[in-house]
Short mmCIF file of C-alpha atoms in Angstrom, two decimals:
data_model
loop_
_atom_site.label_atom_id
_atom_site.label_comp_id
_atom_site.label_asym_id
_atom_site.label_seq_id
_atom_site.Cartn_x
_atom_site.Cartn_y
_atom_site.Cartn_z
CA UNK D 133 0.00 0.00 0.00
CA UNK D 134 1.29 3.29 -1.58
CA UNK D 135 1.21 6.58 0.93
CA UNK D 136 1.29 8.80 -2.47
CA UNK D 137 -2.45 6.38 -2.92
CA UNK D 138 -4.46 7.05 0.52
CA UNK D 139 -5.23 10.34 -0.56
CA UNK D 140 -8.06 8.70 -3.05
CA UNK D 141 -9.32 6.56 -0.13
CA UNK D 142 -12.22 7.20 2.38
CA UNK D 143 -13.11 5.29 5.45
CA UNK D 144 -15.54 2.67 4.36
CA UNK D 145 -17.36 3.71 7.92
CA UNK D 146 -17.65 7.23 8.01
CA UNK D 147 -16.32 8.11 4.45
CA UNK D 148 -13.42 10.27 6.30
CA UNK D 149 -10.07 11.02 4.60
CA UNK D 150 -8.03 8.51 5.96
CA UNK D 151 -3.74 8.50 6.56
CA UNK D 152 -0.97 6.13 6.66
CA UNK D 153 0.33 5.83 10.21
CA UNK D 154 3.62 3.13 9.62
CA UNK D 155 1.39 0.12 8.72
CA UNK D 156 -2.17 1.14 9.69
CA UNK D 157 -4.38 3.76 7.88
CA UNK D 158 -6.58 5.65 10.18
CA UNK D 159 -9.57 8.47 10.22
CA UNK D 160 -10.32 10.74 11.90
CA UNK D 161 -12.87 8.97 13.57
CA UNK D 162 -10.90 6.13 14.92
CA UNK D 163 -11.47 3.72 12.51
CA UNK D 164 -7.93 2.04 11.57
CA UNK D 165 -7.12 -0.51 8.88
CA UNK D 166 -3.65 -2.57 9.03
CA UNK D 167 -2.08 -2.89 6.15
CA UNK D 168 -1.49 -7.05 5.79
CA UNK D 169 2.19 -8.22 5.26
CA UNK D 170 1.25 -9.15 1.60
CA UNK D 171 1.20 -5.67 1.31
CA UNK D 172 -2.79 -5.33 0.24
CA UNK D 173 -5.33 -3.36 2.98
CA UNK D 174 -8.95 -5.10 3.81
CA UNK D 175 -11.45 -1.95 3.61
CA UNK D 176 -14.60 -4.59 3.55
CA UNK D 177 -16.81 -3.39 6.35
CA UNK D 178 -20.15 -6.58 6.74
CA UNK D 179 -20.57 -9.45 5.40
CA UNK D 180 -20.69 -9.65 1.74
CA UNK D 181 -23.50 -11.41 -0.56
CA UNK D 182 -21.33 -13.28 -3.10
CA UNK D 183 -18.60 -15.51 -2.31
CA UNK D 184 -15.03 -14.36 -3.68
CA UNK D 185 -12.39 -16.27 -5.76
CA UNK D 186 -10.22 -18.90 -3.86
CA UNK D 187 -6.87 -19.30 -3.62
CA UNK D 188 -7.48 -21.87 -6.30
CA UNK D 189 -9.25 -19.86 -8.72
CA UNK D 190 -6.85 -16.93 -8.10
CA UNK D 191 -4.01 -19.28 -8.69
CA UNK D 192 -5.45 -20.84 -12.20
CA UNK D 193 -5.87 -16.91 -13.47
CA UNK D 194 -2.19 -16.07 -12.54
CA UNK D 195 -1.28 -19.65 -14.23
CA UNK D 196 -3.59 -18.89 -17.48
CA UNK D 197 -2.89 -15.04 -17.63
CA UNK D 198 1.19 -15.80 -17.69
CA UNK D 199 0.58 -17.91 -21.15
CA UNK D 200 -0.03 -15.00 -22.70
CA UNK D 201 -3.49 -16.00 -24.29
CA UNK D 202 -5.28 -12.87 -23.08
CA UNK D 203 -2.66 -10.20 -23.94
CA UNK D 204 -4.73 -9.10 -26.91
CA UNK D 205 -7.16 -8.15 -24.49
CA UNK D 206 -4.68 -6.42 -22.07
CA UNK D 207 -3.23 -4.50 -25.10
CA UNK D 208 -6.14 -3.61 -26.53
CA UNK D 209 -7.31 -1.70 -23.13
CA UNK D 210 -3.71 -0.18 -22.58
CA UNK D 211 -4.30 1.38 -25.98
CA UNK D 212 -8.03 2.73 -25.30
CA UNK D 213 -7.14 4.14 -21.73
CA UNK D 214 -4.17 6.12 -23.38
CA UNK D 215 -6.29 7.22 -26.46
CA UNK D 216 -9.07 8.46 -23.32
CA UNK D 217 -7.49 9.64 -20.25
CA UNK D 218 -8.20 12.71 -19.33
CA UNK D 219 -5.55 15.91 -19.08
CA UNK D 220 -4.19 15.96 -15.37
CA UNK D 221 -6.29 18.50 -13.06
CA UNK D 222 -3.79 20.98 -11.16
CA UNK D 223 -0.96 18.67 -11.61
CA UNK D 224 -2.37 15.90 -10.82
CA UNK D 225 -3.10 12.93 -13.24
CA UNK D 226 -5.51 11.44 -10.83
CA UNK D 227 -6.17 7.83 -9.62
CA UNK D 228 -6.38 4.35 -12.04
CA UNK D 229 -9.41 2.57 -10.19
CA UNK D 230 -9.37 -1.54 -11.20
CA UNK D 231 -12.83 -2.30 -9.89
CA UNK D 232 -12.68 -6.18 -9.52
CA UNK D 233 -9.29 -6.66 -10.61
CA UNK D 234 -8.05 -9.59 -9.61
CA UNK D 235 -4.16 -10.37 -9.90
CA UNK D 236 -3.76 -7.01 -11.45
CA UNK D 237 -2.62 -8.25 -15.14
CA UNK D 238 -4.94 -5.88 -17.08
CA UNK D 239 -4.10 -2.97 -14.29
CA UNK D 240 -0.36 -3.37 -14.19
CA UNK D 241 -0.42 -3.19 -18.45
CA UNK D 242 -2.17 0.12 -18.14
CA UNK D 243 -0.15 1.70 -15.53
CA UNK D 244 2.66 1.28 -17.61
CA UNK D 245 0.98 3.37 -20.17
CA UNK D 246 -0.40 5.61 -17.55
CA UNK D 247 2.66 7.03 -16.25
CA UNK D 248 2.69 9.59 -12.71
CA UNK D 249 -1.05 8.00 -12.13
CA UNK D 250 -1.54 6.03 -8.94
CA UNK D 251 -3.15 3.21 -9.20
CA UNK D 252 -5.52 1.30 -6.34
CA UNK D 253 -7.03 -2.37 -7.15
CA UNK D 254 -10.56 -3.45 -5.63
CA UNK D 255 -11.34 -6.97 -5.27
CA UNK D 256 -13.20 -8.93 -2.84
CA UNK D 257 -10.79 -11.85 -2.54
CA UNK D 258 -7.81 -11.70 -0.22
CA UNK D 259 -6.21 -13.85 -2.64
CA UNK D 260 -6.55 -11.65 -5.53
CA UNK D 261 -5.41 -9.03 -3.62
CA UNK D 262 -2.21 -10.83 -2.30
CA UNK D 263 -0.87 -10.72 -6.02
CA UNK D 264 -2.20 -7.30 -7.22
CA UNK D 265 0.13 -5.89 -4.42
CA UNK D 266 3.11 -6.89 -6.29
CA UNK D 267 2.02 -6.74 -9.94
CA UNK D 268 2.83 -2.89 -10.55
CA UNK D 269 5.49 -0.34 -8.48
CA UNK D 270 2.43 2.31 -8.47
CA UNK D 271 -0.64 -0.42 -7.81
CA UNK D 272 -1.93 -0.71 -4.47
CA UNK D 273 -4.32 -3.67 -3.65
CA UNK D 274 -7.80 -2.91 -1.74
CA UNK D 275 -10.00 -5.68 -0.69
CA UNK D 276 -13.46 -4.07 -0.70
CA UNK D 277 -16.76 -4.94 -2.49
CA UNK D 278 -17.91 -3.63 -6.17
CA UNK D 279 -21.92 -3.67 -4.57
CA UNK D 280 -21.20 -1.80 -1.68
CA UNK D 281 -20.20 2.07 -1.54
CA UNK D 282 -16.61 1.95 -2.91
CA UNK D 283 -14.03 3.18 -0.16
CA UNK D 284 -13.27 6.72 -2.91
CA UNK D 285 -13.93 10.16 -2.42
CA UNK D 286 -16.39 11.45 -4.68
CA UNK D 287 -14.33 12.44 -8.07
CA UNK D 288 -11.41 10.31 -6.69
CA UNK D 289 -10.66 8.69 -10.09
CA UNK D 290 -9.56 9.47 -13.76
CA UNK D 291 -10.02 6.12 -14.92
CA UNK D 292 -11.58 3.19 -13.88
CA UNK D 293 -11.58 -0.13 -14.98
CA UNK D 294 -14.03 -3.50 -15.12
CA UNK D 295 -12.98 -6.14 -16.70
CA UNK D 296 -15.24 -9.32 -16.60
CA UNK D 297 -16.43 -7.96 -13.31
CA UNK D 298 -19.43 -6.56 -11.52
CA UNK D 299 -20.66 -3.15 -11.85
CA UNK D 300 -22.57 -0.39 -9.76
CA UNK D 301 -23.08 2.44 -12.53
CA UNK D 302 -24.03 4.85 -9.53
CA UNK D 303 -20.85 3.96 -7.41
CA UNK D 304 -18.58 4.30 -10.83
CA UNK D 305 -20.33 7.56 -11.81
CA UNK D 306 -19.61 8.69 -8.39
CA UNK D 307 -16.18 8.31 -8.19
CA UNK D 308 -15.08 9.40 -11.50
CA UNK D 309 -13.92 12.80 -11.80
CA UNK D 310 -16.07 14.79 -14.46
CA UNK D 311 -14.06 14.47 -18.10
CA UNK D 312 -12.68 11.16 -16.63
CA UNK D 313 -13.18 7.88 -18.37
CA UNK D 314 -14.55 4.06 -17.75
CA UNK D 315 -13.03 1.23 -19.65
CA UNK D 316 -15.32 -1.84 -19.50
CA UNK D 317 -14.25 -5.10 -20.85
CA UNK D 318 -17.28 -7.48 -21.68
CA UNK D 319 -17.27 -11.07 -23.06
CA UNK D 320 -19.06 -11.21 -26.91
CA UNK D 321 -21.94 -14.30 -27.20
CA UNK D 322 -18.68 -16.30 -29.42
CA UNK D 323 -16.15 -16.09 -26.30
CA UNK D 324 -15.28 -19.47 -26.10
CA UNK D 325 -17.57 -20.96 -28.45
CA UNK D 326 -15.84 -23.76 -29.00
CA UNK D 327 -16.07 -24.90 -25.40
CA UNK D 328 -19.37 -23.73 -23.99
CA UNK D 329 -21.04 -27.06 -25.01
CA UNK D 330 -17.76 -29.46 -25.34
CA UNK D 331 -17.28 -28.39 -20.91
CA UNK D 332 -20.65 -27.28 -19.81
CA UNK D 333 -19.51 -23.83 -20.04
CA UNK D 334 -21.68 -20.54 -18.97
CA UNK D 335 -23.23 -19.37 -21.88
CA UNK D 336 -22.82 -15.07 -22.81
CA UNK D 337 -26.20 -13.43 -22.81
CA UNK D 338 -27.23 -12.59 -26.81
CA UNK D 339 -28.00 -8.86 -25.32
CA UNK D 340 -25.08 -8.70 -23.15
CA UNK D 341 -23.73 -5.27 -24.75
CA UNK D 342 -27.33 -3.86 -24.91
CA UNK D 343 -28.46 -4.33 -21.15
CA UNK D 344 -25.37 -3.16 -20.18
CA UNK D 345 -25.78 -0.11 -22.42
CA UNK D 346 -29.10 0.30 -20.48
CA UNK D 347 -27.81 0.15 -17.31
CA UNK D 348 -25.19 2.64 -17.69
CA UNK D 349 -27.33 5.68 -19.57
CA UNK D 350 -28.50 7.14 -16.26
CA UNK D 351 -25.11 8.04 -15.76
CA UNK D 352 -22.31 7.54 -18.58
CA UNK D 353 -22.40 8.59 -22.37
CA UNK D 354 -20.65 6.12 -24.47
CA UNK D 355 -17.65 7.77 -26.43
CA UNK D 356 -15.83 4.16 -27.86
CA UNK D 357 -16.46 0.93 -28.42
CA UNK D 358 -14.14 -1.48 -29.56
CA UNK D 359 -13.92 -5.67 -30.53
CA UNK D 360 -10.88 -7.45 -29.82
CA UNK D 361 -11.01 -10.85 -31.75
CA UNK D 362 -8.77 -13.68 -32.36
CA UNK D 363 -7.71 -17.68 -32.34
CA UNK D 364 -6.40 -19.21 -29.03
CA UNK D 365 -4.49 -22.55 -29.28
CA UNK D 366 -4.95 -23.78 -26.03
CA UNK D 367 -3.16 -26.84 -24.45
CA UNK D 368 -4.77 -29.35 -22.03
CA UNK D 369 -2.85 -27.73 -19.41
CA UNK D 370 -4.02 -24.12 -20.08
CA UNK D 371 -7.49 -25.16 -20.62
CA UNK D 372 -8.27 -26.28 -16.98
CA UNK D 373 -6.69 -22.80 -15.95
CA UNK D 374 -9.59 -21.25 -18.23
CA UNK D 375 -12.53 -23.06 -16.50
CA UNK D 376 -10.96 -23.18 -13.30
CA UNK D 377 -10.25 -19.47 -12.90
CA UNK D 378 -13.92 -17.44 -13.12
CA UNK D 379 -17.78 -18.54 -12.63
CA UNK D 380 -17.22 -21.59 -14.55
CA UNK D 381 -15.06 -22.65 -11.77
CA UNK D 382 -18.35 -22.88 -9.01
CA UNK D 383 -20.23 -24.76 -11.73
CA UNK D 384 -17.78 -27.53 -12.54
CA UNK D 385 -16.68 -31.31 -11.84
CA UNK D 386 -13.10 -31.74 -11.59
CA UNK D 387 -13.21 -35.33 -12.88
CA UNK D 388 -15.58 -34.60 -15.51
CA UNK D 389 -13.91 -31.56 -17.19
CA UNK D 390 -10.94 -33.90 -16.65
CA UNK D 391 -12.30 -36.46 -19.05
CA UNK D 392 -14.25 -33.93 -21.30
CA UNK D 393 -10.86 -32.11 -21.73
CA UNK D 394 -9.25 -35.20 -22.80
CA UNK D 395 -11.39 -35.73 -25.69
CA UNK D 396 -10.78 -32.42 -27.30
CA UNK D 397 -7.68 -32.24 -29.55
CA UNK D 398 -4.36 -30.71 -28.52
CA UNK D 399 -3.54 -28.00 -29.24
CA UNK D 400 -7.58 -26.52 -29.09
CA UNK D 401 -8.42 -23.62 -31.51
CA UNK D 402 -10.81 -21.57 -29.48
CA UNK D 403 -12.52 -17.87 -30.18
CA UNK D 404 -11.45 -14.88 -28.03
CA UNK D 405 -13.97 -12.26 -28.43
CA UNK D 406 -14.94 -9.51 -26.51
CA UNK D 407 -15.83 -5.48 -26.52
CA UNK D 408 -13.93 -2.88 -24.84
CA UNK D 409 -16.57 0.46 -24.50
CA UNK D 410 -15.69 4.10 -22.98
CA UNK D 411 -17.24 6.05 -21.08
CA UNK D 412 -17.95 9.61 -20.26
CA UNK D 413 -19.54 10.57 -16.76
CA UNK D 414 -22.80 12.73 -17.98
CA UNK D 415 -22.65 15.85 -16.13
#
């Protein structure tokens, strides 16, 4: 955890400005957080209503990411959050939000593109966070929830991202400064076509880019939209990575994808596909 990052942070309590005091950050309330050794700070304040990767899942992503097979995706977004960021405001570039980022891949490739930004990660899994901690020099790792009211000040961030990840348009409107932009990353129906019925995969809802186009005109103007598309030959090693690190994962038999993935050929030719919008915060 960053000192140059608590500025962007509020008490998830009282929504104070909080400080870094050696290893805790505090309010001015009395509400302290200690930063864990892993280097990530745990600003969830109840109980939360879905469950959060495991150290499993979090472990197949790393595992899956590290191949390489997603870096058109990364890429892609690096590219669309330097074609949209906004100009710095008084000097200051502002904060890269990663709402639901997991290990930080997508994060740490913008950053790079992003430089003088600070950037803070959200996710609600300790293990997620463990790893975003360390993916970037200027990426600090918050575990917090994307339903509940995100630990920002209001305006706190120039960009944020989602990437396969929930969304509170409200929340993301609220914390984006105005002129600031939201990259969102969403599957297309032919993401991983070729294994949705071959491995009892989770289908992609036919109106996936128009409901989510509804749900984010009370508060966001779209300014881009994007479609990064292309061939993945996937080995029988990477493919259990694929199912095994997102919802698939809580949906799945280990010895039946075991066999199912044996009868596929090796390498496997399957479709990534998926659209990368941005968005405006309407005034």
């Amino acid at each position: 955890m960053r000192k140059e990052a608590v500025r962007y942070l509020r008490c998830p309590h009282c929504s104070g400005t909080m400080t870094m005091d050696g290893g805790t950050l505090r309010c001015g309330s009395g509400h302290d957080f200690d930063v864990a050794k892993q280097g990530y700070v745990n600003l969830l304040r109840g109980a939360v209503k879905f469950s959060a990767d495991t150290a499993g899942m979090v472990a197949a992503r790393a595992d899956f990411l590290a191949g390489g097979h997603y870096a058109p995706i990364a890429e892609s977004l690096a590219a669309l959050a330097r074609g949209t960021a906004p100009e710095p405001v008084d000097g200051d570039p502002g904060c890269v939000v990663d709402i639901g980022g997991g290990t930080g891949y997508y994060h740490a490739r913008v950053m790079a593109e992003l430089a003088g930004s600070e950037g803070i990660l959200l996710d609600i899994s300790k293990f997620a966070a463990r790893r975003a901690a360390r993916a970037h020099p200027r990426i600090s790792a918050v575990v917090a929830d994307a339903w509940d009211r995100l630990p920002f000040g209001d305006g706190a961030a120039s960009v944020v991202l989602n990437v396969f990840a929930p969304r509170n348009p409200a929340e993301l409107r609220r914390i984006l400064r105005p002129g600031g932009v939201l990259l969102v990353v969403t599957p297309r129906p032919d993401h991983l076509r070729e294994l949705v019925d071959s491995l009892g995969l989770l289908r992609v809802d036919e109106q996936k880019d128009e409901r989510l186009a509804d749900r984010f005109a009370a508060h966001f103007t779209e300014v881009a939209r994007e479609r990064a598309r292309g061939t993945m030959a996937l080995d029988h090693k990477a493919l259990p990575q694929l199912v095994g690190m997102g919802p698939n994962a809580w949906h799945q038999d280990g010895g039946l994808l075991e066999e199912r993935i044996a009868r596929l050929p090796e390498p496997c030719d399957v479709t990534l596909s998926v659209t990368l919008t941005a968005y405006r915060p309407l005034a």
